[in-house]
CSV table of C-alpha atoms and ligand atoms in Angstrom, one decimal:
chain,number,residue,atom,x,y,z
A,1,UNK,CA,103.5,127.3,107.0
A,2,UNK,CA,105.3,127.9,110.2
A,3,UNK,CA,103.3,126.5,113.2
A,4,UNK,CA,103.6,124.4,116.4
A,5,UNK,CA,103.0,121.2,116.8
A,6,UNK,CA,99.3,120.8,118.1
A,7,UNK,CA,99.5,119.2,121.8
A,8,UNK,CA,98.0,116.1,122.6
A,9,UNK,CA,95.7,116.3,125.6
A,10,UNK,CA,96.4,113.8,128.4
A,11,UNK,CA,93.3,111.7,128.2
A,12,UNK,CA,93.9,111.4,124.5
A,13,UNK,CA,97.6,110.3,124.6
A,14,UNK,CA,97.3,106.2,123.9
A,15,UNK,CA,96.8,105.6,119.9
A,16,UNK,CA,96.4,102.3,118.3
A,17,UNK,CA,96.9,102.4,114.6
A,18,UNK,CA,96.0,99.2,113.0
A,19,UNK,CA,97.7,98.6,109.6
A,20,UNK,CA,97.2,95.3,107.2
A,21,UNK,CA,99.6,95.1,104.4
A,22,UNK,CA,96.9,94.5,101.1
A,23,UNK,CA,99.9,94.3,98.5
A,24,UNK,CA,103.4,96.2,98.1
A,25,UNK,CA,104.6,98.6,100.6
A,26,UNK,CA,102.6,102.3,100.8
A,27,UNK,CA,100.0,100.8,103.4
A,28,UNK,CA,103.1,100.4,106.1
A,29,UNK,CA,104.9,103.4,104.6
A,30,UNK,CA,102.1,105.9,105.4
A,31,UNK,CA,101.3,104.0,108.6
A,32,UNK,CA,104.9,104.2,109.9
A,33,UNK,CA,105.3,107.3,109.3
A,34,UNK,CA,102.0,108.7,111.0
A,35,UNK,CA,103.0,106.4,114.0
A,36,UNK,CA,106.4,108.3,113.7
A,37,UNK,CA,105.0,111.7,113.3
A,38,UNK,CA,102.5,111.2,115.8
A,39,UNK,CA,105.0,109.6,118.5
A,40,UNK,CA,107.7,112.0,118.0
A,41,UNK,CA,106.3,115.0,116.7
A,42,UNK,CA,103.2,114.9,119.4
A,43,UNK,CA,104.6,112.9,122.2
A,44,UNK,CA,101.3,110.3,121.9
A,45,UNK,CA,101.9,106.8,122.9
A,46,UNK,CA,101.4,104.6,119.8
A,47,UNK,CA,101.0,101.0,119.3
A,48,UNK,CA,100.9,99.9,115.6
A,49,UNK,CA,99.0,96.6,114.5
A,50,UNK,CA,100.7,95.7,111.4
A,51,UNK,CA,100.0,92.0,110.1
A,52,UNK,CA,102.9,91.7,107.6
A,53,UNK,CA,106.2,92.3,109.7
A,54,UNK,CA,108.2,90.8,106.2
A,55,UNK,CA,107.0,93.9,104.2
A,56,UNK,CA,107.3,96.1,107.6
A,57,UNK,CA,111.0,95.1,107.7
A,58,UNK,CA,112.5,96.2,104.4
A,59,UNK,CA,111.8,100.0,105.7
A,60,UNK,CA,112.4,99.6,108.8
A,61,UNK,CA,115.2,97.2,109.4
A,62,UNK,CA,115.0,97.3,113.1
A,63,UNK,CA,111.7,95.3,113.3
A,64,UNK,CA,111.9,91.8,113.9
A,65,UNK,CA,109.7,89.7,111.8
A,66,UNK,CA,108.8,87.0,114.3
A,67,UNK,CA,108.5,88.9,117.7
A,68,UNK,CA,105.0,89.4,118.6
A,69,UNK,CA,105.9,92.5,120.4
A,70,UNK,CA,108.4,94.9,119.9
A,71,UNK,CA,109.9,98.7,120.7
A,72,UNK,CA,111.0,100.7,117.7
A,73,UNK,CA,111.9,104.2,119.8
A,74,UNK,CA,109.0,105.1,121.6
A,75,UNK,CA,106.8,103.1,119.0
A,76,UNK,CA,105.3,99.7,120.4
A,77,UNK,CA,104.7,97.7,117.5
A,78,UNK,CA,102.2,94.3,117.4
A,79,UNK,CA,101.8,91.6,115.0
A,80,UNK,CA,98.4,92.1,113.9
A,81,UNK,CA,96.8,88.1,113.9
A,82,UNK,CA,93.2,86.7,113.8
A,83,UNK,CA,93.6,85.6,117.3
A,84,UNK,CA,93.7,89.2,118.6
A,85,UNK,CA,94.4,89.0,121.7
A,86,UNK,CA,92.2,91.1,124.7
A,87,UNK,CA,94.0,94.1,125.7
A,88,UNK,CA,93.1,98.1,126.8
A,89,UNK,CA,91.5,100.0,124.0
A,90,UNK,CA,93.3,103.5,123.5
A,91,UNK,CA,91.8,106.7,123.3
A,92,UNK,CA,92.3,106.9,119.7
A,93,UNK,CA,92.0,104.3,117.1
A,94,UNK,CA,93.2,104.6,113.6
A,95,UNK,CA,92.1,102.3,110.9
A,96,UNK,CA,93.9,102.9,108.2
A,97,UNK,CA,92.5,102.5,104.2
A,98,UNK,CA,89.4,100.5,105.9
A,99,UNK,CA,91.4,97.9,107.3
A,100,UNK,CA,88.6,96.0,109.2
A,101,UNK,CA,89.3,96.0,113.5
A,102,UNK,CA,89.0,93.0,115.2
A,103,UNK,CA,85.6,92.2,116.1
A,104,UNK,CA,86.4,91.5,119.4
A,105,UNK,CA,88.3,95.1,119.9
A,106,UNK,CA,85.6,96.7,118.5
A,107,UNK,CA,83.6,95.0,121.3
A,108,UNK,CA,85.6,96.1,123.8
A,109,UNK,CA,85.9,99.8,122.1
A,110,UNK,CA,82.1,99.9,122.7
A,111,UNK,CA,82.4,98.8,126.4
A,112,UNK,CA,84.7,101.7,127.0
A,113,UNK,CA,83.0,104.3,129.5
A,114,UNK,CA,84.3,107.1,127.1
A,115,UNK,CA,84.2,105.9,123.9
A,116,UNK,CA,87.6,106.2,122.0
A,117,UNK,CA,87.9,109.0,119.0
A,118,UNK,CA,87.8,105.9,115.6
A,119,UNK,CA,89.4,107.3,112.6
A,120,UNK,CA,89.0,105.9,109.1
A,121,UNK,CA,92.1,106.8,107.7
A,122,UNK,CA,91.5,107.3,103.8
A,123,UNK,CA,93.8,106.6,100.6
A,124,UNK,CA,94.7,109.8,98.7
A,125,UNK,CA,93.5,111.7,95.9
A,126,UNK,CA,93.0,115.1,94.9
A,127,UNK,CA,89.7,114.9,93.6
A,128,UNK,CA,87.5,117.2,94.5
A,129,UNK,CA,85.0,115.1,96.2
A,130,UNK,CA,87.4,114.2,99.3
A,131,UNK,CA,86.5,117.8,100.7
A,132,UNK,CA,83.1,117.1,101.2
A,133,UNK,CA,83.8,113.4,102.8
A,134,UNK,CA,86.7,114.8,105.1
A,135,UNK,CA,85.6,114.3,108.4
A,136,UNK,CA,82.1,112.8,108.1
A,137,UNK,CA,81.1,111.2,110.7
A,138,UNK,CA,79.3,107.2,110.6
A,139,UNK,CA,77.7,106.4,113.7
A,140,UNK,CA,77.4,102.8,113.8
A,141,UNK,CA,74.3,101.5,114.5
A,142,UNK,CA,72.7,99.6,118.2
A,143,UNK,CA,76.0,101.2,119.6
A,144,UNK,CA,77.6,104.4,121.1
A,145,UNK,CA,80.9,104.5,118.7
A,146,UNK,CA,81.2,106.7,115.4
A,147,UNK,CA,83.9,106.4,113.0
A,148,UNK,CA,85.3,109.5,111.7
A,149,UNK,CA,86.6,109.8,107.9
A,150,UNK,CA,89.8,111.1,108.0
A,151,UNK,CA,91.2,111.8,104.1
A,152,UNK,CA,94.5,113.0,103.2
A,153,UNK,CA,94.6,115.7,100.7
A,154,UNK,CA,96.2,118.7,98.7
A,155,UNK,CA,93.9,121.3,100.2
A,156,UNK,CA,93.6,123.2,103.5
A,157,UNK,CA,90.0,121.8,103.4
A,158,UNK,CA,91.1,118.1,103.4
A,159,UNK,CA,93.4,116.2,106.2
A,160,UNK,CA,96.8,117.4,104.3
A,161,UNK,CA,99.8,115.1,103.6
A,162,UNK,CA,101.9,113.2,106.2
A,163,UNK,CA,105.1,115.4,106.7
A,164,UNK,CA,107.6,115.4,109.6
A,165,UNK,CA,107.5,119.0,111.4
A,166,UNK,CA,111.3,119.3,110.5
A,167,UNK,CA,111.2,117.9,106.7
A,168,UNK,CA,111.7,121.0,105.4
A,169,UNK,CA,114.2,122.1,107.3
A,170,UNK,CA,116.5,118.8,106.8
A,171,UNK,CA,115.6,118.8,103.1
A,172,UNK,CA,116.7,122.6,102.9
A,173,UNK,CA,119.7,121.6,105.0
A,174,UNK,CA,120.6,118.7,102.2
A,175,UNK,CA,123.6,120.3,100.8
A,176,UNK,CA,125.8,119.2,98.0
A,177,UNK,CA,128.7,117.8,101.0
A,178,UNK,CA,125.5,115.9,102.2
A,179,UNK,CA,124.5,114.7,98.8
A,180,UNK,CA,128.3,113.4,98.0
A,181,UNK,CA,128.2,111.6,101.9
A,182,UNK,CA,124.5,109.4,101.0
A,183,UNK,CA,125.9,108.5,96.9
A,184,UNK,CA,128.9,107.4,98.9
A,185,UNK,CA,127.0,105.4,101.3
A,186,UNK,CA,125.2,103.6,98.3
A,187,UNK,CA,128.5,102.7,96.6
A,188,UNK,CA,127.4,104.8,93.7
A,189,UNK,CA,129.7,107.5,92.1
A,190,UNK,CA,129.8,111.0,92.8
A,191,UNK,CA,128.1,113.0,90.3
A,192,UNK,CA,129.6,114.7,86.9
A,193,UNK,CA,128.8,117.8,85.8
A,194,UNK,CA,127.0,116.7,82.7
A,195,UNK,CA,124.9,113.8,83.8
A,196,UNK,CA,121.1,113.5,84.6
A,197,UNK,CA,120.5,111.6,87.7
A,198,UNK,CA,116.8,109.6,87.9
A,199,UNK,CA,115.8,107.4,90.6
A,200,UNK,CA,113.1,104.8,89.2
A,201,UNK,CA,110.4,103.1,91.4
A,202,UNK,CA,107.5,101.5,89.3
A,203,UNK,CA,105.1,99.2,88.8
A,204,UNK,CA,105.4,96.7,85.5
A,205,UNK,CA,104.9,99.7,83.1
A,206,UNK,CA,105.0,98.9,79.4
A,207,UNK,CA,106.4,102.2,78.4
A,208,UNK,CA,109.9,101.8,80.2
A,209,UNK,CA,111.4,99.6,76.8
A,210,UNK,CA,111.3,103.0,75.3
A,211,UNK,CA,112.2,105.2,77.9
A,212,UNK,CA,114.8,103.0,78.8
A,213,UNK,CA,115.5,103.4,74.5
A,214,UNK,CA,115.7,107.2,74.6
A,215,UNK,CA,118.3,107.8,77.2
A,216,UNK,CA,120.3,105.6,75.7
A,217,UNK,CA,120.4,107.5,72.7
A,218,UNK,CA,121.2,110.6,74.6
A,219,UNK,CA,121.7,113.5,73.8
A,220,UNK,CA,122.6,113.4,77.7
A,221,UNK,CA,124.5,111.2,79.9
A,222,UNK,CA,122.0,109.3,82.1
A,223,UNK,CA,123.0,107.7,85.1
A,224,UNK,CA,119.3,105.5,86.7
A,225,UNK,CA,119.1,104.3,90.0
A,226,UNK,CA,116.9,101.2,89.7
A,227,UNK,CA,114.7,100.4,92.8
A,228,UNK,CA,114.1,96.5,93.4
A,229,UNK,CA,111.5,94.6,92.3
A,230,UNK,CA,109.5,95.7,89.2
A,231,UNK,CA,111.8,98.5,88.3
A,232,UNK,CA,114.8,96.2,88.2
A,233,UNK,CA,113.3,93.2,86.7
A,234,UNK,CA,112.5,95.3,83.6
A,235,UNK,CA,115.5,97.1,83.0
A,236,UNK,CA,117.5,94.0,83.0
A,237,UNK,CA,114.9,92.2,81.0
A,238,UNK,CA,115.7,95.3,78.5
A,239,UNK,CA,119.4,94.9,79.2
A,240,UNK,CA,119.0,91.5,78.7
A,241,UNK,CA,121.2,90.4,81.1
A,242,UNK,CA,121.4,90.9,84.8
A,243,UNK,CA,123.2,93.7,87.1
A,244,UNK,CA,127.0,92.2,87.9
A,245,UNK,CA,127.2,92.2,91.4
A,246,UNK,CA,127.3,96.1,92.8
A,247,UNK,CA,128.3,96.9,89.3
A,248,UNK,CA,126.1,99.4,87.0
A,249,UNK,CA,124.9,97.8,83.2
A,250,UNK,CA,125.8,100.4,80.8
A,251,UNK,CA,124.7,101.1,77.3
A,252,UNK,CA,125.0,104.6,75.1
A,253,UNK,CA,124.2,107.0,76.9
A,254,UNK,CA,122.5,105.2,79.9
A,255,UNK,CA,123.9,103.6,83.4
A,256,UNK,CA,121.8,101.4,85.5
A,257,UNK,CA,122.8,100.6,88.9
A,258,UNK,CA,120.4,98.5,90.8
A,259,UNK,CA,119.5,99.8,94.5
A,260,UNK,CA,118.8,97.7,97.7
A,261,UNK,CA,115.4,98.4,99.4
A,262,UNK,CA,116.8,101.3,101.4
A,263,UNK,CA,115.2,102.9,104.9
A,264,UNK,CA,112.4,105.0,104.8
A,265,UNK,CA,114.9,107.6,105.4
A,266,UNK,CA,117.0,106.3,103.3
A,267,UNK,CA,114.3,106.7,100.5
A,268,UNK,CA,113.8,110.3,101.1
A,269,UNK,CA,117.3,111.3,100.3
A,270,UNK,CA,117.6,109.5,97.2
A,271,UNK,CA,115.0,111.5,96.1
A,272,UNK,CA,116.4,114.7,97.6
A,273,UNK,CA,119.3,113.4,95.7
A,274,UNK,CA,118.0,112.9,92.5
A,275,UNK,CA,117.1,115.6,89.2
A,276,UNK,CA,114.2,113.2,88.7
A,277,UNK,CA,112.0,110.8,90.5
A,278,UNK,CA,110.1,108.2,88.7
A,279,UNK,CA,107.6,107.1,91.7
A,280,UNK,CA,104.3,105.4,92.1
A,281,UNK,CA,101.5,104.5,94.5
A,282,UNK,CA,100.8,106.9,97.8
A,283,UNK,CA,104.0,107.5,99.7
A,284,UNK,CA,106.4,107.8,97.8
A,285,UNK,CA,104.4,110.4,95.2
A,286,UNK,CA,103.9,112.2,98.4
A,287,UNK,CA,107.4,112.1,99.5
A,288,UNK,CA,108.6,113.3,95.2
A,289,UNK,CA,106.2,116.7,96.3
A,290,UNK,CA,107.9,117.3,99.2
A,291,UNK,CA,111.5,116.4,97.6
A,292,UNK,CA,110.7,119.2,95.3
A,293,UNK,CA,112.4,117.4,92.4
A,294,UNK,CA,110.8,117.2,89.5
A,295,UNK,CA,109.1,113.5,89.2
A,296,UNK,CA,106.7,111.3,87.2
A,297,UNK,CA,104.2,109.4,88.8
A,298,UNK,CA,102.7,105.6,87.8
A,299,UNK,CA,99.8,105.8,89.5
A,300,UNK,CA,98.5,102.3,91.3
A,301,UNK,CA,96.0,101.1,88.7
A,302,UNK,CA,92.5,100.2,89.4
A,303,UNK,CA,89.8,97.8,88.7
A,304,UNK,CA,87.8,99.9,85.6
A,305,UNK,CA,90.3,102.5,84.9
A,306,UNK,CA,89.1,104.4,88.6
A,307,UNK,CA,92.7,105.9,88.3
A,308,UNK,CA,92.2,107.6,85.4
A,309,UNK,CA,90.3,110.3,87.2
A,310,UNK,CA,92.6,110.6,90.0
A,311,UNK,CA,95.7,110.8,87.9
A,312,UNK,CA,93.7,114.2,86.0
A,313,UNK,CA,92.5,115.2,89.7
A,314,UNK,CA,96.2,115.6,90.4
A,315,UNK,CA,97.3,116.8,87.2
A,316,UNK,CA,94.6,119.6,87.3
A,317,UNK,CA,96.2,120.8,90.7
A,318,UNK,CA,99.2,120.5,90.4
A,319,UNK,CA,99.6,122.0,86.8
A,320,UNK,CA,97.1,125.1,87.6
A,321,UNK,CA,100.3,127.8,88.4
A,322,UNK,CA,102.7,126.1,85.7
A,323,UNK,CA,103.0,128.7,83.1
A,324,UNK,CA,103.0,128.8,79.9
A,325,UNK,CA,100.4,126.3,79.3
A,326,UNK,CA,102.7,124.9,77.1
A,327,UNK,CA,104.8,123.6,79.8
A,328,UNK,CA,102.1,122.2,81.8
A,329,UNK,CA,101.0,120.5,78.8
A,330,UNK,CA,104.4,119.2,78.2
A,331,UNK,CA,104.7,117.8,81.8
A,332,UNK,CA,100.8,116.5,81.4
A,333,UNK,CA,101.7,114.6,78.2
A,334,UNK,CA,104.7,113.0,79.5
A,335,UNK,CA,103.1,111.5,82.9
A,336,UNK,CA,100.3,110.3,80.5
A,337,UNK,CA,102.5,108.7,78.5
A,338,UNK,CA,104.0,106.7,81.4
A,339,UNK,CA,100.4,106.1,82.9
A,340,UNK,CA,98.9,104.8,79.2
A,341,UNK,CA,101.4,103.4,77.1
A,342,UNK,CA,101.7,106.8,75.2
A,343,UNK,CA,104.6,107.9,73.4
A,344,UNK,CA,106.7,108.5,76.3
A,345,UNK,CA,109.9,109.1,74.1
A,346,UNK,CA,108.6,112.7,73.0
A,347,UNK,CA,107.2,113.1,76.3
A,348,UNK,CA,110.4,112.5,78.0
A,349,UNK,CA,112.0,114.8,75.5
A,350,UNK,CA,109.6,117.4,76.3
A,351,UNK,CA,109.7,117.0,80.0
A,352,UNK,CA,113.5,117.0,80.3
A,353,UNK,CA,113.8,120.3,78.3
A,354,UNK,CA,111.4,122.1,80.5
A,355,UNK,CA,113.2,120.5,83.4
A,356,UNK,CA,114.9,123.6,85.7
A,357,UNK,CA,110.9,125.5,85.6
A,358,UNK,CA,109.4,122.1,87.1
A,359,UNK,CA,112.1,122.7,89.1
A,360,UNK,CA,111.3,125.9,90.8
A,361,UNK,CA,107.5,124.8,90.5
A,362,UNK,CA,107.7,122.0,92.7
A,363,UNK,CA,109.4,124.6,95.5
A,364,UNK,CA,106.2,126.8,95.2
A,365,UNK,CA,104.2,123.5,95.1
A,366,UNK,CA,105.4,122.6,98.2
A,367,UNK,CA,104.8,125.8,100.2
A,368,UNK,CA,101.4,125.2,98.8
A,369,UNK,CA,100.6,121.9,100.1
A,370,UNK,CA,102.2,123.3,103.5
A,371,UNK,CA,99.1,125.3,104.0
A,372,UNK,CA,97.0,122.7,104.3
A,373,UNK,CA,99.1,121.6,107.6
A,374,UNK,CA,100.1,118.2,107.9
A,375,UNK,CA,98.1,115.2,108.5
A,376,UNK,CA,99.5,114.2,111.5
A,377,UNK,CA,99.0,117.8,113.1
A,378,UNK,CA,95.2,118.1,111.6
A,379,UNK,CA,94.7,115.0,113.2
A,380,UNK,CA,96.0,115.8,116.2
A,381,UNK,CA,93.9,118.7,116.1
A,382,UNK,CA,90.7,117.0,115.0
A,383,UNK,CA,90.9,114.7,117.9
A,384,UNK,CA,91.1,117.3,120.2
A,385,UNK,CA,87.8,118.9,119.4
A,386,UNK,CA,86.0,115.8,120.1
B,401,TRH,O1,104.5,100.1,97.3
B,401,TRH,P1,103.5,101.0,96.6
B,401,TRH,O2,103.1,100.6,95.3
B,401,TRH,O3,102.2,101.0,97.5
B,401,TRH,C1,100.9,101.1,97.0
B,401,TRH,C2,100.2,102.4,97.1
B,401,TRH,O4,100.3,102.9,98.4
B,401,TRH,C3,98.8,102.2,96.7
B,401,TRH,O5,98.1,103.4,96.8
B,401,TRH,C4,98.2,101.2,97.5
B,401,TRH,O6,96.8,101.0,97.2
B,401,TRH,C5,98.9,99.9,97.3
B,401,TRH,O7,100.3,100.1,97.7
B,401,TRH,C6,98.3,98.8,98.2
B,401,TRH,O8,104.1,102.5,96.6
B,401,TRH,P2,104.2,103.6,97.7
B,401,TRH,O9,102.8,104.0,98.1
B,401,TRH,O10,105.0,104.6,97.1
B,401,TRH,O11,104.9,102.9,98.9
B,401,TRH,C7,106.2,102.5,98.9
B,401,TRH,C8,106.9,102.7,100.2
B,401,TRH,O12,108.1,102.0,100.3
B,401,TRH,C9,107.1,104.1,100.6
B,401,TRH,O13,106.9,104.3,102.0
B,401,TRH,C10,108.6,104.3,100.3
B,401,TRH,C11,109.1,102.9,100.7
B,401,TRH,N1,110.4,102.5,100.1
B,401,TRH,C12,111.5,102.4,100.9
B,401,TRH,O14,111.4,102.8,102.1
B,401,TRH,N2,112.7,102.0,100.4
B,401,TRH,C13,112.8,101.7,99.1
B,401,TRH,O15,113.9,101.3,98.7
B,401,TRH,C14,111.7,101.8,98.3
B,401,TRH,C15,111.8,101.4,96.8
B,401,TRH,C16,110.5,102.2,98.8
């Protein structure tokens, strides 16, 4: 959807975002990048609260993991402490996944003469039930502050997906001379004609022994690139030895190169890059949709199989427009697989032959999930109106 960027009004330009890192990295990596989106897409002045700089760090490099304060652009960013320490309240305050705010800057929220727009900034999911939460209000009791529920979504009723106003446009502008420049600046070899390229970022997943068995038996050439952590503590458990320096570990029809923790940006591209994403969590799920590549996602599992529902949520969407039903079923079976401990061997098979008409879905997928705006731009928006 071709729109502008919604203005900020001037007595709604200071946001704090407050951020706390629970485990692994999507609570930063959709916090930075709404600060991001909002900062540079909106021109808002945006603090972030973040109380794991370590995590912060690895995509963002810039940051500095013992200041107290820093810049990153326009960005200030704050280490987030249980001594918080008495400053102005913004206009806007984002909370984001029901972080918790400091007691004593909710206190000082409340003193405000106007008090500041409070956001509850929502995990994702496609269920159907996030339409009729989106924007609720909560007035909190014995006070004059509401907090707003803010959720993400796949639907023009729900808060839409975080998305820079020029993503498409750069990914479109990724070329082939641009793809050959960033596999360079990994160290990794150009491409051949004949090989499948698959980026692979994933929790501890029980299936990977056999996927990792099955394109090694071919029938085509894979080459992996293995994200740290989980991803590359299995495959060289599988391997049974461990990546030689910068060099790849080879076997059949499979090569493995292990990655660094790239930039955000960095990210992106490689799955720009990619014929396949293996990804997990939030952000990166997200940022596989609007790579429009086909992908597989390991979704973060939850205390009594809660993901379960979320994973067919998504599946339902996503799948409706994929025709035949045989090749939704195909894609369904595979990511199931992955999820459950299925037999992810056939499902790979299956999923790799139907490959080039995921393809082209994912294009007509992401034009889709572009109606529903961005969330940085609904936001924006929703703010305004208060
Ligand atoms: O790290 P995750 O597993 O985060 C998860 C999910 O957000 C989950 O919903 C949440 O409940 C849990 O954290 C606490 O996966 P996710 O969401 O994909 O976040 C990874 C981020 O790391 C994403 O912003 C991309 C970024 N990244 C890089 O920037 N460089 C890299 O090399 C890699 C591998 C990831």
């Amino acid at each position: 959807m071709r729109y502008n960027a919604a203005t900020i009004e001037m007595n709604m330009r200071r946001w704090d975002i407050f951020c706390r890192v629970v485990d692994n990295y999507g609570d930063i990596g959709v916090c930075w990048r709404l600060a991001r989106q909002l900062a540079e897409d909106h021109g808002a002045d945006v603090r972030l609260w973040v109380d794991d700089l370590a995590s912060f760090s690895k995509l963002c490099p810039s940051i500095s993991t013992d200041a107290t304060e820093q810049h990153v652009g326009s960005i200030e960013v704050r280490r987030w402490t249980d001594d918080f320490p008495s400053v102005d309240v913004a206009e806007v305050v984002v909370e984001a996944f029901a972080c918790e705010l400091p007691a004593s800057y909710i206190d000082a929220m409340a003193r405000r003469e106007v008090a500041p727009v409070w956001i509850n900034l929502e995990y994702l999911s496609a269920e159907g039930w996030v339409e009729d939460c989106h924007r609720l209000a909560s007035p909190r009791s014995n006070s004059t502050l509401t907090k707003h529920f803010f959720f993400p979504g796949f639907t023009p009723r729900t808060g839409g997906l975080p998305r820079e106003r020029r993503l498409l446009a750069d990914r479109a502008a990724f070329d082939s001379a641009a793809e050959a420049e960033f596999w360079s600046s990994l160290g990794t070899p150009g491409r051949s004609a004949d090989e499948t390229r698959i980026s692979l970022f994933c929790y501890e997943n029980t299936a990977l022994p056999e996927l990792l068995r099955t394109w090694s038996e071919g029938p085509c050439a894979v080459r992996l690139l293995v994200t740290p952590g989980a991803a590359t503590a299995q495959v060289q458990r599988w391997f049974g030895r461990e990546f030689p320096g910068t060099g790849p570990l080879e076997t059949g029809f499979l090569t493995a190169h292990a990655l660094p923790f790239l930039p955000q940006a960095a990210f992106d591209r490689l799955l720009w890059a990619c014929d396949v994403n293996f990804v997990r969590g939030e952000d990166s799920f997200v940022r596989a949709q609007w790579a429009q590549r086909p992908f597989v996602w390991q979704i973060y599992p939850q205390a009594e199989n809660v993901h379960l529902a979320k994973l067919d949520a998504f599946l339902d969407r996503y799948l409706a427009e994929l025709k035949p039903p045989s090749m939704a079923e195909a894609v369904r079976r595979c990511w199931q697989a992955w999820n459950f401990d299925g037999d992810i061997g056939a499902g790979w098979l299956d999923f790799a032959e139907n490959r080039q008409s995921v393809e082209r879905h994912g294009k007509v997928w992401a034009s889709q999930l572009d109606q529903a705006g961005n969330l940085a731009n609904n936001l924006v928006c929703f703010v305004s109106g208060k």
